[in-house]
Short mmCIF file of C-alpha atoms and ligand atoms in Angstrom, two decimals:
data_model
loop_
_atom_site.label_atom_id
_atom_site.label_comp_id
_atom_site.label_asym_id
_atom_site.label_seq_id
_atom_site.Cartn_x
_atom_site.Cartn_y
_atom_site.Cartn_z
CA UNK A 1 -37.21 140.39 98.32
CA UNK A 2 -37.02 137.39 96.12
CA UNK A 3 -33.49 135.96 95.91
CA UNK A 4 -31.93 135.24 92.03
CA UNK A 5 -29.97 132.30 91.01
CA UNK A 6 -26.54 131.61 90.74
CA UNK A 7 -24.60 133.16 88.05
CA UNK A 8 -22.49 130.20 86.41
CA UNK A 9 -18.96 130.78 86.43
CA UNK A 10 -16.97 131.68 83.41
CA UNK A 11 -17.83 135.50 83.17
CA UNK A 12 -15.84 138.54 83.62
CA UNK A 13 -15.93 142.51 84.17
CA UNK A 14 -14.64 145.35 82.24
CA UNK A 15 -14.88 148.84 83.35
CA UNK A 16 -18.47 147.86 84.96
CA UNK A 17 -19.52 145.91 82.47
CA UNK A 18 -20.25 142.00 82.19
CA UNK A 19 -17.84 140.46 80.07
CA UNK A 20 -18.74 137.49 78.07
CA UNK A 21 -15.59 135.54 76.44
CA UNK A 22 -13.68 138.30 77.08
CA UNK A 23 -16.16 141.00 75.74
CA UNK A 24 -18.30 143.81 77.40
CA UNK A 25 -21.90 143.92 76.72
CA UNK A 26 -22.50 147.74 75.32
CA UNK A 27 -19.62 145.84 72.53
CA UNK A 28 -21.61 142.93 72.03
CA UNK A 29 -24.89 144.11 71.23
CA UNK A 30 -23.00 146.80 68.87
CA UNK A 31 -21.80 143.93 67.04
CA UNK A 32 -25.30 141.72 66.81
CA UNK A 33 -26.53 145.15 66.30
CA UNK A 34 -29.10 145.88 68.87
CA UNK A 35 -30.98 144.15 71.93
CA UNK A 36 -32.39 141.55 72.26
CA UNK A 37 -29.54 139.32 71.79
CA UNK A 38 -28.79 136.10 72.79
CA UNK A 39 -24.17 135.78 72.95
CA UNK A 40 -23.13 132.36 73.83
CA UNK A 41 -19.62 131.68 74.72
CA UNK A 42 -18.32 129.10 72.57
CA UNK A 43 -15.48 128.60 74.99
CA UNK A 44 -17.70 127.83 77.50
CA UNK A 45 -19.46 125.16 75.40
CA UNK A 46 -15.74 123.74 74.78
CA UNK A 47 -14.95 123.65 78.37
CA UNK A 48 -18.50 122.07 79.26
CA UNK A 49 -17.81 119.32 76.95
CA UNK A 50 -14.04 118.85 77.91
CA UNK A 51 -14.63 118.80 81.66
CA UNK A 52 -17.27 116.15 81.37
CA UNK A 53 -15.40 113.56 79.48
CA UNK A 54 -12.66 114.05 82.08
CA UNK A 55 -14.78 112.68 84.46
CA UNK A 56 -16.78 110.36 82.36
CA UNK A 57 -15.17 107.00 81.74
CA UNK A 58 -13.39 106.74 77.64
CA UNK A 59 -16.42 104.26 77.18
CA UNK A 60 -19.18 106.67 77.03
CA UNK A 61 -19.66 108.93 74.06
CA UNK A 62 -21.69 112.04 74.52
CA UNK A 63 -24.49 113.01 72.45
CA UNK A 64 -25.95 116.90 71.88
CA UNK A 65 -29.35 116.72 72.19
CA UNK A 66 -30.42 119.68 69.32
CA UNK A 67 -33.41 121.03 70.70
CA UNK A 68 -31.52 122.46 73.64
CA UNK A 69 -30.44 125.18 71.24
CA UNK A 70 -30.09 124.57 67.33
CA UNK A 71 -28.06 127.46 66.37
CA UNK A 72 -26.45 126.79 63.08
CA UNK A 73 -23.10 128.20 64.15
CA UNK A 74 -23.61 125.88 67.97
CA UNK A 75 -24.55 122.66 65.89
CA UNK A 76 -20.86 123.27 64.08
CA UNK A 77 -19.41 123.77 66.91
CA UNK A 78 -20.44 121.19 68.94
CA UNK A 79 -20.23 118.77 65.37
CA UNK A 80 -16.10 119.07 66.48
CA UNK A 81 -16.23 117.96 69.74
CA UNK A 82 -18.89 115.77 70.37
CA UNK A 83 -19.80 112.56 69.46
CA UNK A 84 -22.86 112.41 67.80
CA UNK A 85 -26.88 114.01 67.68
CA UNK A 86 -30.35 113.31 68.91
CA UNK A 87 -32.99 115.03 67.32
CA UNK A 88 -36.92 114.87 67.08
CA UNK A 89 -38.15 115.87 64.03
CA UNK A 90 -37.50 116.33 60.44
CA UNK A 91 -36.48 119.73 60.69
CA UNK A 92 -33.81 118.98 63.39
CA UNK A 93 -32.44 116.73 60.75
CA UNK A 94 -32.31 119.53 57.77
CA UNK A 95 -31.32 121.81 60.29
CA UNK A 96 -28.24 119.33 60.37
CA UNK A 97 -28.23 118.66 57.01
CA UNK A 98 -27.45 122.64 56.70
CA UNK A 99 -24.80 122.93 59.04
CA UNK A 100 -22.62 120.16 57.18
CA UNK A 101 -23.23 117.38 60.24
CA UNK A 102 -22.77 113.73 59.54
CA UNK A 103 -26.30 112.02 59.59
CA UNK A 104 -25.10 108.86 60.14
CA UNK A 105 -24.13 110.63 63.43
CA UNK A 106 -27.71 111.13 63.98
CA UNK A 107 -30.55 109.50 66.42
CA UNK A 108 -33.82 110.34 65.69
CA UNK A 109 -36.36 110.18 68.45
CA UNK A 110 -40.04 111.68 69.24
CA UNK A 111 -43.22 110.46 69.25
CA UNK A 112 -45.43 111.63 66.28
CA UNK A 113 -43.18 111.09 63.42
CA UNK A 114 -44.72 111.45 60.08
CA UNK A 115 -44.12 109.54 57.16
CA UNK A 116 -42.03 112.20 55.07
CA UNK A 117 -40.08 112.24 58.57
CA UNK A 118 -39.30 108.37 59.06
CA UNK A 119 -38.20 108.56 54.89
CA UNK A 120 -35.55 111.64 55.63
CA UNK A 121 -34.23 110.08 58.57
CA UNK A 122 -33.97 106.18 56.40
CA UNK A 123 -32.83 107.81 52.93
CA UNK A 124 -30.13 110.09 55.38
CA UNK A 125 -28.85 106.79 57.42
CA UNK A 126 -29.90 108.16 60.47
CA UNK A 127 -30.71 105.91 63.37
CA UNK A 128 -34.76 105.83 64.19
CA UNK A 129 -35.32 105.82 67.76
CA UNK A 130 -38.54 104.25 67.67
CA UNK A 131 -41.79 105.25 69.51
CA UNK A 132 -44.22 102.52 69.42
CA UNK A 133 -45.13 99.39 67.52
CA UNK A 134 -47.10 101.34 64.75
CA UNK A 135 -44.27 103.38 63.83
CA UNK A 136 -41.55 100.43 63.47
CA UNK A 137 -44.32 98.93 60.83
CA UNK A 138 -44.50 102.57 58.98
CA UNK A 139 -40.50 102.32 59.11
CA UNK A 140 -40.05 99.37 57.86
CA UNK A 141 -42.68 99.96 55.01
CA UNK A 142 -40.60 102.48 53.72
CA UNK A 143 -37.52 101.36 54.09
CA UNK A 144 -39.19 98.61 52.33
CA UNK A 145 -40.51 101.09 49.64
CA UNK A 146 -37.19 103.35 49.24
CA UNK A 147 -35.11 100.20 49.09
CA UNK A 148 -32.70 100.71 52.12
CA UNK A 149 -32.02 98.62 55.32
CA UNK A 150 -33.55 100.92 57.82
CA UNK A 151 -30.93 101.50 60.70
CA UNK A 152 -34.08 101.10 63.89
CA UNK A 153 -33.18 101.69 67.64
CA UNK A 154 -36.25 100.88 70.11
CA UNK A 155 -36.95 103.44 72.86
CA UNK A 156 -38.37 101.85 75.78
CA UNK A 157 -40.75 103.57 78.59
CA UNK A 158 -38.54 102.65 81.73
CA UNK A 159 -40.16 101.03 84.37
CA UNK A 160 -38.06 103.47 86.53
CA UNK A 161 -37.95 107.15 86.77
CA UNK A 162 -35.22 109.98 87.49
CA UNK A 163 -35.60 110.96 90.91
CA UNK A 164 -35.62 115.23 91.25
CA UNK A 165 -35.91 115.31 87.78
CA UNK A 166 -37.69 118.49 86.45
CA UNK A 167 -39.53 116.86 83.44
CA UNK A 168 -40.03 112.83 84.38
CA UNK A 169 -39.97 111.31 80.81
CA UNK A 170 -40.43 107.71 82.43
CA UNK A 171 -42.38 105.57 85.15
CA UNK A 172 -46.15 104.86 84.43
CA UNK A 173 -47.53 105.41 81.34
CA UNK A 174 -46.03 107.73 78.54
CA UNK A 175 -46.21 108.77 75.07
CA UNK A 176 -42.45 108.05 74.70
CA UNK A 177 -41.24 105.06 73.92
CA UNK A 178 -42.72 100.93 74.17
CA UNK A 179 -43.19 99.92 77.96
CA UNK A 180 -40.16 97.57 78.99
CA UNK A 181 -42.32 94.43 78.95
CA UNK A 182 -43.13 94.91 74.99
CA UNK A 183 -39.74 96.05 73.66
CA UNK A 184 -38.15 91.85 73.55
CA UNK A 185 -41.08 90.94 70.54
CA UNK A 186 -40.84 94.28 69.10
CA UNK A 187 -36.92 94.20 68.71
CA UNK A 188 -37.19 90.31 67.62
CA UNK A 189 -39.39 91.28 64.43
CA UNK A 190 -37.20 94.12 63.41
CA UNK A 191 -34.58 91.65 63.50
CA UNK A 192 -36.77 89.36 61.50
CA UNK A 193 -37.12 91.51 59.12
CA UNK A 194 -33.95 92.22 57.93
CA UNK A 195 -33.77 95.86 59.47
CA UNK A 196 -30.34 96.98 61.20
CA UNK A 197 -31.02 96.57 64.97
CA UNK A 198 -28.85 99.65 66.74
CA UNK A 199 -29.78 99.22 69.88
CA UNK A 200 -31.84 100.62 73.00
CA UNK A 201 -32.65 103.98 73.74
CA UNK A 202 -33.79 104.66 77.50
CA UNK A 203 -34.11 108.35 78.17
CA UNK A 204 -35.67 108.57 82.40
CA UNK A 205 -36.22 112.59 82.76
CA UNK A 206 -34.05 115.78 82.87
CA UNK A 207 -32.53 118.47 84.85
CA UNK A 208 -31.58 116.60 87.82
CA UNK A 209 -29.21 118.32 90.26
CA UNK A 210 -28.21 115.56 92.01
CA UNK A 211 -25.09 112.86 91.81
CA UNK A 212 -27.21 110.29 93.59
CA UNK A 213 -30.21 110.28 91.57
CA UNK A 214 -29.00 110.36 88.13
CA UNK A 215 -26.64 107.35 89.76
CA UNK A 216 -29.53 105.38 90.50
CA UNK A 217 -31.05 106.45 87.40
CA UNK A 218 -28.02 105.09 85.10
CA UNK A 219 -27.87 101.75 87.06
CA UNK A 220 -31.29 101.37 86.58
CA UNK A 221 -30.74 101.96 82.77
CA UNK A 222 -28.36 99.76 82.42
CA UNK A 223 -30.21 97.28 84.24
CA UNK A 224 -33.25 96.95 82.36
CA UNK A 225 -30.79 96.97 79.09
CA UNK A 226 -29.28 93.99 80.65
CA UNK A 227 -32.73 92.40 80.92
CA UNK A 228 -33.74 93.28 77.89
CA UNK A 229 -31.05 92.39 76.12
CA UNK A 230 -31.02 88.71 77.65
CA UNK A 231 -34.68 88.40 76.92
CA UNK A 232 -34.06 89.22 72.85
CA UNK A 233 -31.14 87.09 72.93
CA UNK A 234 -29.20 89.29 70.46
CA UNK A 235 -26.70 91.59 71.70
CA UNK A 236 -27.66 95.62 70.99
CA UNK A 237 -24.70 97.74 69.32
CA UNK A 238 -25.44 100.31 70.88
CA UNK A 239 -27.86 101.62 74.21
CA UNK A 240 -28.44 105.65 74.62
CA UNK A 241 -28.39 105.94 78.36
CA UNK A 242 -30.56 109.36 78.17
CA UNK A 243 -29.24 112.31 80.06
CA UNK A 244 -30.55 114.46 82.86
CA UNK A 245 -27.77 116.35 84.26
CA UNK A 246 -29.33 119.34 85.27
CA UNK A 247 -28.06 123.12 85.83
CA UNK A 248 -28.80 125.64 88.87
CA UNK A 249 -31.22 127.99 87.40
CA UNK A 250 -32.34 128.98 91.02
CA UNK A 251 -31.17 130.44 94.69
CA UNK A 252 -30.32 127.12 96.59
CA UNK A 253 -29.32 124.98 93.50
CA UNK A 254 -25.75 123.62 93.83
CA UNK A 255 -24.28 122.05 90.31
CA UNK A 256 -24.53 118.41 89.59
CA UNK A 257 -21.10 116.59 90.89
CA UNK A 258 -20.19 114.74 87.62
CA UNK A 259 -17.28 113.81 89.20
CA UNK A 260 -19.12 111.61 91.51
CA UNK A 261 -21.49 110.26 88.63
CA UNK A 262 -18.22 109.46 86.15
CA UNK A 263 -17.05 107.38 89.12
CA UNK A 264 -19.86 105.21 89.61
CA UNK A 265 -20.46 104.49 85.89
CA UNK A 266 -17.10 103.78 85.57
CA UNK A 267 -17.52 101.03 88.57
CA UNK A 268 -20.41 99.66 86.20
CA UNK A 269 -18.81 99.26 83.22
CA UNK A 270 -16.07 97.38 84.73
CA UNK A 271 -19.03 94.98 85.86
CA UNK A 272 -21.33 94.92 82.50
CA UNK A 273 -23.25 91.50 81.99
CA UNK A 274 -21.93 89.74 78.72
CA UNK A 275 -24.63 90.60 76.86
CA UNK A 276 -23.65 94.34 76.96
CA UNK A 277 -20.07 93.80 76.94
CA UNK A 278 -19.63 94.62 73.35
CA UNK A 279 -22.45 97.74 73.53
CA UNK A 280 -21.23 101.19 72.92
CA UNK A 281 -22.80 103.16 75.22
CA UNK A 282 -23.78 107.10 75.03
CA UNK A 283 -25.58 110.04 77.10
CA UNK A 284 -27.40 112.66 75.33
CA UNK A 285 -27.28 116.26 77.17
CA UNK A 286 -28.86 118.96 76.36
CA UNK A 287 -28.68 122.25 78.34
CA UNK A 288 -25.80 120.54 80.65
CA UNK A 289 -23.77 121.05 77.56
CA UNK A 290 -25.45 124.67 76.63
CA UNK A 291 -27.54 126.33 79.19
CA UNK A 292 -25.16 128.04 81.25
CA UNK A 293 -22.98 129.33 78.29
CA UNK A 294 -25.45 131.47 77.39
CA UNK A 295 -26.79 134.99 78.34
CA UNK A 296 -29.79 137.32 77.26
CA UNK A 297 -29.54 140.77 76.91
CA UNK A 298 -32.00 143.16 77.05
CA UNK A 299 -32.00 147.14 77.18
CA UNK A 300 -34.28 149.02 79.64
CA UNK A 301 -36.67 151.15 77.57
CA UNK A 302 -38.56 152.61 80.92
CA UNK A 303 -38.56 152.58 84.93
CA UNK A 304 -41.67 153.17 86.79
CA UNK A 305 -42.94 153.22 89.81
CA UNK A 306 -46.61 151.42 90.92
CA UNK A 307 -47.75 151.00 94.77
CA UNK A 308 -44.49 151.64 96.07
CA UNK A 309 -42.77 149.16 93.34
CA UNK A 310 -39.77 150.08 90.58
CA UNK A 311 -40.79 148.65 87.58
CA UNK A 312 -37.85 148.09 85.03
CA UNK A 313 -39.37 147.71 81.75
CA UNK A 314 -37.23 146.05 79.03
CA UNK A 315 -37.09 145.66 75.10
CA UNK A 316 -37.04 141.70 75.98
CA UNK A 317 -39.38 138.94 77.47
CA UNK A 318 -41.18 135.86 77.22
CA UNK A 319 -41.24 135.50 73.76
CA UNK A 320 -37.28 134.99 74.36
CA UNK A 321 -37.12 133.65 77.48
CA UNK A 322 -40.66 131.92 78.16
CA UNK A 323 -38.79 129.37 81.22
CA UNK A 324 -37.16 132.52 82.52
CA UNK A 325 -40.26 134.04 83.38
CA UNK A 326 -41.86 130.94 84.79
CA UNK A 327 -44.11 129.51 82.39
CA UNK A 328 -42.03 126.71 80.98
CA UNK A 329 -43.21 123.66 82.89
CA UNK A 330 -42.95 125.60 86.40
CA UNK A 331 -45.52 125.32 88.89
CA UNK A 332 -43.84 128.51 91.40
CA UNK A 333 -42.29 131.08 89.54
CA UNK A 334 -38.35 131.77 90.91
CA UNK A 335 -35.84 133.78 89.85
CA UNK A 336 -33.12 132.89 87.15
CA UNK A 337 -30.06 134.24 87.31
CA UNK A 338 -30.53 138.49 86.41
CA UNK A 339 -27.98 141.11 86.90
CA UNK A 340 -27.69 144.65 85.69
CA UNK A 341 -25.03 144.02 83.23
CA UNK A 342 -23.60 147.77 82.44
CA UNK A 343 -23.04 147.90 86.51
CA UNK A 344 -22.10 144.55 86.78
CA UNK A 345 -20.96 143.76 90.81
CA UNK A 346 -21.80 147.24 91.63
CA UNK A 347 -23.48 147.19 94.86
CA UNK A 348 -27.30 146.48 95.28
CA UNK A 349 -29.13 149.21 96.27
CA UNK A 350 -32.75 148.88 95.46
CA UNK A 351 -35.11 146.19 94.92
CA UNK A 352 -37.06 145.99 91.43
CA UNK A 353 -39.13 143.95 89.09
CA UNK A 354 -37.61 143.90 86.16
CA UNK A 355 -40.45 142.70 83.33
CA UNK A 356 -40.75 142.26 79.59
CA UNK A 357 -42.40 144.29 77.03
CA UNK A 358 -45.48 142.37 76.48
CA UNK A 359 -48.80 143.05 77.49
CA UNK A 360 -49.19 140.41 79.44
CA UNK A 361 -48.57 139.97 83.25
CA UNK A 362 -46.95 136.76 82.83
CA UNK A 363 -44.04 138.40 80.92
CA UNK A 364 -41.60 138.97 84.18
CA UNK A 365 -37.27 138.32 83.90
CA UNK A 366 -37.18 138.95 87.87
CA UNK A 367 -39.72 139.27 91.04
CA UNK A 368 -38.76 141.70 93.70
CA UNK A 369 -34.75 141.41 92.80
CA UNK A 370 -32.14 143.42 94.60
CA UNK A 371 -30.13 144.89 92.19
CA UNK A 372 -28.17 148.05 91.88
CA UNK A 373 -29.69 151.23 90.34
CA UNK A 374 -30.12 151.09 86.89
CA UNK A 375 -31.61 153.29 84.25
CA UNK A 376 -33.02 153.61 80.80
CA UNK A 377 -30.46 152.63 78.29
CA UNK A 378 -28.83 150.16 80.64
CA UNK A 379 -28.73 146.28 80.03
CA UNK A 380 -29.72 143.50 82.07
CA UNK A 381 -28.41 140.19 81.59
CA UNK A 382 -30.19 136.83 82.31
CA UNK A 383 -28.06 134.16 82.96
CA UNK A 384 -28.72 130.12 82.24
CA UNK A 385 -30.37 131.25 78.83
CA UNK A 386 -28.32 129.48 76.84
CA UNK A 387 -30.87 126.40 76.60
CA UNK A 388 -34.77 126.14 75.85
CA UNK A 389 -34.07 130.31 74.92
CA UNK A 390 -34.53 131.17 71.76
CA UNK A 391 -35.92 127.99 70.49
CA UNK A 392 -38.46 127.62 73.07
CA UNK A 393 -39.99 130.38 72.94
CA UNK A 394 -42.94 131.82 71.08
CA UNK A 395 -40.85 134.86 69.41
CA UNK A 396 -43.81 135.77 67.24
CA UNK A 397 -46.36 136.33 69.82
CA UNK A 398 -47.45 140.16 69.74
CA UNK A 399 -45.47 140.86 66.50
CA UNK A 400 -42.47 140.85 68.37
CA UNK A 401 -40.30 138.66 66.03
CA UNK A 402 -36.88 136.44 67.37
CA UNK A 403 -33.94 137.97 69.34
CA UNK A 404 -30.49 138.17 67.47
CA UNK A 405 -28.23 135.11 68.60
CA UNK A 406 -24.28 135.22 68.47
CA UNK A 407 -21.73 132.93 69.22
CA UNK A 408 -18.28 134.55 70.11
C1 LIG B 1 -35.11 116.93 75.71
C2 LIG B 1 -34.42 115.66 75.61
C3 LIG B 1 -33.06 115.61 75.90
C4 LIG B 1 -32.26 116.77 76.39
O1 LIG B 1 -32.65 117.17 77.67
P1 LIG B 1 -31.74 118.19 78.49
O2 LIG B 1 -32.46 118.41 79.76
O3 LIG B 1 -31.64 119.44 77.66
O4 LIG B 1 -30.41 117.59 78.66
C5 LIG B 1 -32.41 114.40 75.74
N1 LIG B 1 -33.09 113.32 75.29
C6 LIG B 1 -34.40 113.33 75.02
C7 LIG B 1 -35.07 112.10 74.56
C8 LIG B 1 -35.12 114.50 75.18
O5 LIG B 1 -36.43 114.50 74.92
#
């Protein structure tokens, strides 16, 4: 038996059935219309964002990072209660553009950015997190070009990384961002010429569980923006402290006490350096914000038995839920979160893999789970799919096409 991870809180049960804000599953996917089907809560989402900036100091504004899940209807959503966006790329920012969002709310980070990318972001008045030295010259060219001042932040490649963090974005060489030691020249010619500085843009790694590393992390941040900001000798308006703030996805994860982080930030701010006195200061979150509001249903199509093993055969997969089955930057495949979700809390009686419909032995939900009978025609539910889902995913790989998506 492999053990699953920890179903987030916030759900309920109806007659037998997983409930998700306040409605069963066989209701849900009547609504979207069939399975697959991604439902996010939007309550959740509300209460995600609420609860952290409770425990965040006033200071610090909170970003949504888009890629964790651009769903038109999320993006509007979250356009109400947060306080700006970070995108990277061009179709982020149309993706925006379509769901009525400010773009002068926007960052715009990501190495690779193409010309007709840099212009949309400039003619929008978008903020340009820039990548290297090369693409502050393209930037300014066209700013130059379209006749606008160019609002330009400068993401640096910390000299630090986020300890426990599941994708290390900094430390060592990167493709993201200038190394620390280059950013002072780089910031002083944008400056020169005539381009709206905004500020720094540190971003150390992601999906870090724990209070003390993502504390060390944000003093380090704050640090080298200190340093940095001394060494160009011009305040910045404005330095995006990254994120990181990870979710349990597996057995043995225990959530990420923000409590504890708000704390210490709030100690630092009381103690900022002049030079970063004035600096507005923001965190950009991702699937902290999203992943846990989130669930993916699928219906069983067959059950089978191999060697001795139940095999529960679903309309879903991969091409939904590629991180889910373990081959989304995982080097040992564990279990998300998975319940039978038409005998949700009924007892666990057997113990199954429950796999996708591709044809392709990478395509599994959950390895050797114990989980209560369940049949044809019944749905299982995979938690923490509310980030890196649907957007992640390679929907079109065997013809299969994208899952439906709901907010409710
Ligand atoms: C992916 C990414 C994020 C969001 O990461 P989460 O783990 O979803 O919070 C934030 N900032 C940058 C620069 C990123 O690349």
């Amino acid at each position: 038996m492999k053990p699953l991870g920890p179903i987030p809180a916030g759900f309920g049960v109806t007659n037998g059935e997983l409930t998700i804000g306040g409605l069963a599953v066989r209701a849900l996917v009547e609504r979207a219309g069939d399975t697959p089907l991604f439902v996010y809560s939007g309550d959740l989402i509300r209460q995600r964002v609420a609860t952290l900036r409770s425990a965040m100091p006033d200071r610090l504004k909170i970003h949504y990072a888009v890629k964790a899940n651009p769903l038109q209807s999320i993006v509007q959503q979250m356009d109400e209660i947060v306080d700006g966006f970070d995108i990277a790329s061009g179709g982020e920012l149309e993706l925006l553009r379509a769901a009525g969002v400010d773009l002068g709310r926007v960052s715009f980070a990501g190495p690779g950015k193409r010309d007709a990318e840099l212009e949309l972001a400039i003619a929008a008045g978008a903020v340009l997190n820039l990548e290297s030295e090369s693409e502050a010259r393209r930037a300014l060219a066209i700013a130059d070009r379209v006749g606008l001042t160019p609002r330009l932040a400068v993401r640096v490649n910390p000299d630090f990384e986020l300890r426990g963090s599941g994708m290390k974005m900094g430390g060592g060489a990167k493709p993201f961002g200038l190394d620390a030691e280059r950013v002072p020249a780089l910031v002083r010619s944008l400056i020169a010429a005539g381009a709206d500085w905004h500020g720094l843009h540190i971003f150390a790694g992601s999906q870090a569980l724990s209070a003390e590393a993502i504390i060390e992390a944000q003093a380090n941040t704050l640090g080298l923006a200190a340093r940095l900001a001394d060494e160009i000798g011009v305040p910045p308006q404005h330095c995006n402290m990254g994120g990181g703030f990870g979710i349990p996805y597996f057995a043995g994860d225990l959530p990420l006490d923000i409590d504890e982080v708000g704390a210490a930030l709030a100690q630092r701010f009381a103690d900022l350096p002049d030079d970063l006195s004035q600096t507005e200061f923001c965190i950009e979150l991702g699937r902290y914000l999203v992943g846990e509001a989130g669930v993916y249903l699928t219906r069983i199509v067959d059950r089978k038995e191999s060697h001795g093993e139940i095999y529960l055969i679903t309309d879903g997969g991969l091409h939904h839920q590629l991180a889910a089955s373990g081959n989304f930057g995982t080097v040992v495949r564990r279990n998300y979160p998975v319940a039978i979700a038409t005998h949700f809390l009924a007892a666990a009686t057997e113990e199954v893999n429950v796999v996708g419909c591709l044809c392709t032995p990478l395509d599994r939900l959950a390895d050797k789970a114990f989980l209560p009978r369940a049949d044809v025609g019944d749905i299982v539910a995979v938690f923490c799919a509310g980030a890196y889902g649907a957007s992640a995913s390679p929907a079109t790989f065997l013809g299969q096409g994208p899952a439906r998506e709901i907010l409710v």
